[in-house]
Amino acid sequence: MRHLIDPLDLSVPEIDRLLDLADRIAENPKKYSQVCSGKKLATLFYEPSTRTRLSFESAMLNMGGSVLGFSSASSSSAAKGESVADTIRTVSCYADICAMRHPKEGAPLRASKYSGIPVINAGDGGHQHPTQTLTDLMTIRAKKHRLNHLTIGLCGDLKFGRTVHSLIKALSRYEDIRFILISPEELKVPDYIIDNVLKAKSIPYQEVENIEDVISQLDILYMTRVQRERFFNEEDYIRLKDSYILTMVKMQNAKPDMAILHPLPRVNEIALEVDDDPRAAYFDQVQNGVYVRMALMMTLLEVEHA
């Protein structure tokens, strides 16, 4: 039995095979409409989610399975003080696979140690979000036809952004990747990512505050929102929330084939006018998230597929 807690839990060949499967699903979803018939997915979401939770549920329903779970800690026995370990032991009696989102870093990892079913980390605090990373990789590969030889710009909240941390870890294993990290001083990438990933692997990176200075160099621009829920101080959030807003004026110097990604939800960091630009790929990401989660659950459940 395998779990997906960290992007590095999957080797590069395993990721490539999973993305190949996701591509085949995207080409012919009906072919996979009953591969998980009789299987149950438990969605244990201790904090709010729209895309990730519904994407998991849609993925399982698309494969003929069923879904059970909860969408907030207040509607679960966590409100009574039940531990994550006891919850997953219980859920293992009801379901075949579990997707867990939790505000505390490491909670899905702890759950996996007590679980009788595969556990998928659907986001743990400001730490990791591996299924969003798989979605991002699928989208990048679809737009650029490769996952190597790329300059990736990551913009916005790089301190608390778990999607950013996961993506850096995953892309660090591909050849000739360069990162440009665009953020205010207060929201820079954490030192442990810089030291343990970028410096440890001698991956070139640059930290800047002005997106206009670097946008012409980018193959991928990954925008993020400043996350209100990660701040301890409302004044700091208000001061930083509008640090970066991508507009068509700022896009003028971007490459014609640059792809714009965003894990969503968007607040106001991408102007609505950008949605009509062919380089906008963030709603493609949403659809890809369903296909990649279908492929992941099929893989972890070891169901037969063509």
XYZ file of C-alpha atoms in Angstrom:
306
model
C 0.000 0.000 0.000
C 1.317 3.422 -0.989
C 0.439 6.951 0.054
C 1.090 10.337 -1.566
C 2.173 12.786 1.114
C 5.053 14.611 -0.582
C 5.718 15.215 -4.297
C 8.952 13.242 -3.938
C 7.009 10.130 -2.927
C 6.739 9.500 -6.675
C 9.855 8.996 -8.781
C 10.240 10.918 -12.042
C 9.411 7.804 -14.137
C 6.323 7.227 -11.950
C 5.213 10.833 -12.452
C 5.734 10.518 -16.202
C 3.644 7.323 -16.303
C 0.925 8.931 -14.186
C 0.805 11.989 -16.459
C 0.666 9.715 -19.509
C -2.346 7.984 -17.960
C -3.959 11.361 -17.181
C -3.469 12.347 -20.834
C -5.185 9.142 -21.988
C -8.071 9.817 -19.605
C -8.399 13.361 -20.973
C -8.583 11.994 -24.511
C -11.312 9.451 -23.703
C -12.899 9.864 -20.233
C -15.760 7.453 -20.968
C -13.284 4.591 -21.316
C -12.546 4.907 -17.586
C -16.112 5.442 -16.389
C -16.350 2.186 -14.406
C -12.744 1.389 -13.429
C -13.448 2.216 -9.758
C -16.950 0.744 -9.559
C -17.545 -0.331 -5.965
C -14.647 1.785 -4.618
C -15.213 4.506 -2.004
C -13.243 7.731 -1.562
C -13.263 9.455 1.837
C -12.642 13.218 1.688
C -11.446 14.429 5.096
C -11.214 18.194 4.754
C -10.426 19.958 8.012
C -10.260 23.362 6.291
C -12.205 24.997 3.432
C -11.718 23.921 -0.160
C -13.656 24.223 -3.395
C -11.490 22.990 -6.269
C -9.476 20.306 -4.510
C -12.373 18.633 -2.688
C -14.784 18.804 -5.618
C -12.033 17.714 -7.990
C -11.374 14.581 -5.938
C -15.078 13.852 -5.664
C -15.647 14.434 -9.376
C -12.683 12.205 -10.208
C -14.025 9.268 -8.191
C -17.593 9.714 -9.463
C -16.261 9.854 -13.046
C -14.769 6.394 -12.466
C -17.983 4.861 -11.156
C -17.016 5.023 -7.479
C -18.687 6.785 -4.567
C -17.701 9.451 -2.055
C -18.155 10.049 1.667
C -16.555 12.454 4.090
C -16.741 15.908 5.623
C -15.874 19.410 4.451
C -14.905 21.096 7.728
C -13.429 20.128 11.082
C -16.530 21.454 12.833
C -18.685 18.825 11.139
C -16.404 15.947 12.176
C -15.476 14.307 15.476
C -12.387 16.515 15.518
C -14.732 19.051 17.105
C -15.056 16.580 19.997
C -11.297 16.200 20.267
C -10.767 13.038 18.223
C -7.194 12.584 16.992
C -6.189 12.267 13.349
C -4.910 8.765 14.117
C -8.260 7.604 15.470
C -10.170 9.279 12.641
C -8.163 7.527 9.945
C -8.415 4.174 11.716
C -12.191 4.609 11.676
C -12.389 5.835 8.083
C -10.256 2.878 6.972
C -13.233 0.692 7.909
C -15.541 2.638 5.572
C -13.529 3.597 2.488
C -10.880 2.309 0.075
C -8.827 5.503 -0.257
C -8.679 8.874 1.517
C -7.875 12.467 0.564
C -7.025 14.643 3.580
C -6.625 18.399 3.897
C -5.508 19.729 7.255
C -4.298 23.109 8.563
C -1.441 21.476 10.518
C 1.742 20.555 8.666
C 2.379 16.823 8.880
C -1.184 15.734 9.693
C -1.620 13.620 6.525
C 1.778 12.020 7.157
C 0.692 11.094 10.668
C -2.584 9.721 9.314
C -0.710 7.530 6.831
C 1.144 5.817 9.679
C -2.132 4.578 11.193
C -4.184 4.097 8.028
C -5.375 0.855 6.518
C -6.026 2.575 3.165
C -3.952 4.841 0.868
C -3.814 8.452 2.127
C -3.444 11.367 -0.286
C -2.255 14.696 1.092
C -4.712 17.275 -0.272
C -2.808 20.119 1.405
C -1.291 20.422 4.876
C -0.977 23.966 6.183
C 1.738 25.932 4.381
C 3.742 22.766 3.728
C 2.890 20.600 0.678
C 0.138 20.085 -1.911
C 1.305 17.181 -4.113
C -1.865 16.661 -6.162
C -1.891 20.329 -7.149
C 1.718 19.800 -8.218
C 0.722 16.867 -10.428
C -1.982 19.109 -11.915
C 0.598 21.839 -12.517
C 3.019 19.402 -14.159
C 0.297 18.082 -16.448
C -0.615 21.644 -17.472
C 2.998 22.702 -18.029
C 3.665 19.591 -20.119
C 0.526 20.200 -22.179
C 1.480 23.824 -22.875
C 5.248 23.465 -23.340
C 5.501 19.777 -24.381
C 8.278 19.246 -21.845
C 9.142 19.472 -18.154
C 12.790 20.390 -18.642
C 14.715 23.352 -20.085
C 12.320 25.872 -18.534
C 12.518 29.194 -16.706
C 9.757 29.259 -14.105
C 8.601 32.485 -12.468
C 6.820 32.041 -9.136
C 5.044 35.193 -8.027
C 3.228 36.362 -4.898
C 3.054 34.530 -1.586
C 6.070 32.241 -1.749
C 6.395 31.915 2.031
C 3.070 30.281 2.899
C 2.241 28.958 -0.582
C 2.280 25.151 -0.259
C 1.644 24.823 -3.996
C 4.852 26.768 -4.652
C 6.894 24.629 -2.247
C 5.618 21.401 -3.805
C 6.205 22.599 -7.368
C 9.789 23.642 -6.648
C 10.526 20.231 -5.137
C 8.984 18.376 -8.078
C 10.573 20.435 -10.869
C 13.969 20.347 -9.173
C 14.386 16.795 -10.468
C 14.136 17.789 -14.127
C 17.024 18.961 -16.297
C 17.913 22.606 -16.874
C 15.265 24.212 -14.662
C 15.723 27.792 -13.500
C 13.528 29.601 -10.981
C 12.829 33.315 -10.679
C 11.200 33.980 -7.298
C 9.099 37.160 -7.320
C 7.811 38.362 -3.954
C 8.029 41.092 -1.338
C 10.704 40.565 1.306
C 8.139 39.366 3.859
C 6.815 36.590 1.585
C 10.040 35.089 0.234
C 10.504 31.344 -0.216
C 11.378 29.757 3.165
C 15.049 29.078 3.871
C 14.501 25.324 4.100
C 13.354 25.240 0.462
C 16.257 27.415 -0.643
C 18.847 25.418 1.319
C 17.510 21.861 1.007
C 16.298 21.997 -2.581
C 17.706 24.824 -4.676
C 21.175 25.218 -3.168
C 21.514 21.512 -2.380
C 20.920 20.643 -6.053
C 22.770 23.675 -7.472
C 19.614 24.830 -9.232
C 19.906 28.407 -10.493
C 17.466 30.842 -8.925
C 16.985 34.573 -8.596
C 14.954 36.497 -6.008
C 13.385 39.754 -7.199
C 10.564 42.081 -6.170
C 9.531 43.519 -9.549
C 7.702 41.271 -12.021
C 8.173 43.699 -14.920
C 11.959 43.298 -14.693
C 11.862 39.544 -15.387
C 8.625 38.670 -17.206
C 10.363 38.633 -20.612
C 12.560 35.714 -19.452
C 9.765 33.398 -18.352
C 8.443 30.243 -19.984
C 5.955 29.766 -17.137
C 4.498 32.393 -14.800
C 2.939 30.832 -11.716
C 0.816 33.412 -9.898
C -0.402 32.951 -6.319
C -2.685 34.847 -3.990
C -1.592 36.332 -0.686
C -3.310 33.966 1.740
C -5.259 35.752 4.429
C -5.722 32.546 6.439
C -1.948 32.117 6.926
C -1.408 35.552 8.495
C -1.341 36.212 12.209
C -1.650 39.959 11.714
C -4.488 41.514 9.695
C -2.475 44.700 9.114
C 0.320 42.748 7.434
C -2.181 40.971 5.184
C -3.833 44.244 4.107
C -0.424 45.807 3.416
C 0.760 42.920 1.231
C -2.402 41.548 -0.388
C -2.166 43.661 -3.543
C 1.601 43.376 -3.997
C 1.266 41.845 -7.454
C -1.573 42.218 -9.928
C -0.958 40.814 -13.412
C -2.441 43.029 -16.145
C -2.241 43.083 -19.938
C 0.111 46.051 -19.679
C 2.568 43.925 -17.687
C 2.082 41.100 -20.214
C 3.331 43.201 -23.136
C 6.931 42.070 -22.714
C 6.123 38.403 -22.039
C 6.962 35.633 -24.510
C 4.164 34.832 -26.995
C 4.104 31.229 -25.746
C 4.507 31.870 -22.028
C 1.879 30.026 -19.973
C 0.197 31.619 -16.955
C -0.726 29.224 -14.166
C -2.527 29.835 -10.874
C -3.639 27.208 -8.323
C -6.753 29.296 -7.586
C -8.784 30.722 -5.932
C -7.963 34.050 -7.499
C -8.682 37.195 -5.533
C -7.388 40.094 -7.625
C -3.812 39.093 -8.490
C -4.746 38.398 -12.126
C -6.882 41.032 -13.837
C -9.999 39.659 -15.532
C -8.771 40.996 -18.879
C -5.974 38.409 -18.827
C -8.508 35.548 -18.936
C -9.024 36.067 -22.672
C -5.301 35.886 -23.445
C -4.347 32.512 -25.018
C -1.471 32.292 -22.561
C -3.891 32.019 -19.611
C -3.865 28.347 -18.559
C -5.362 28.437 -15.062
C -8.802 27.149 -16.024
C -7.122 24.380 -18.018
C -5.438 23.520 -14.714
C -8.836 23.055 -13.092
C -9.905 20.487 -15.687
C -6.520 18.786 -15.605
C -6.897 18.424 -11.841
C -9.781 16.001 -12.348
C -7.872 13.865 -14.850
C -4.697 13.719 -12.801
C -6.576 12.777 -9.622
C -8.382 10.043 -11.537
C -5.001 8.715 -12.679
C -3.561 8.968 -9.162
C -6.411 7.112 -7.474
C -6.319 4.419 -10.141
C -2.594 4.033 -9.522
C -2.813 3.894 -5.708
C -5.794 1.529 -5.827
C -3.965 -0.618 -8.393
C -7.057 -0.936 -10.574
C -6.757 -2.459 -14.026
C -6.655 0.016 -16.891
C -5.532 0.221 -20.490
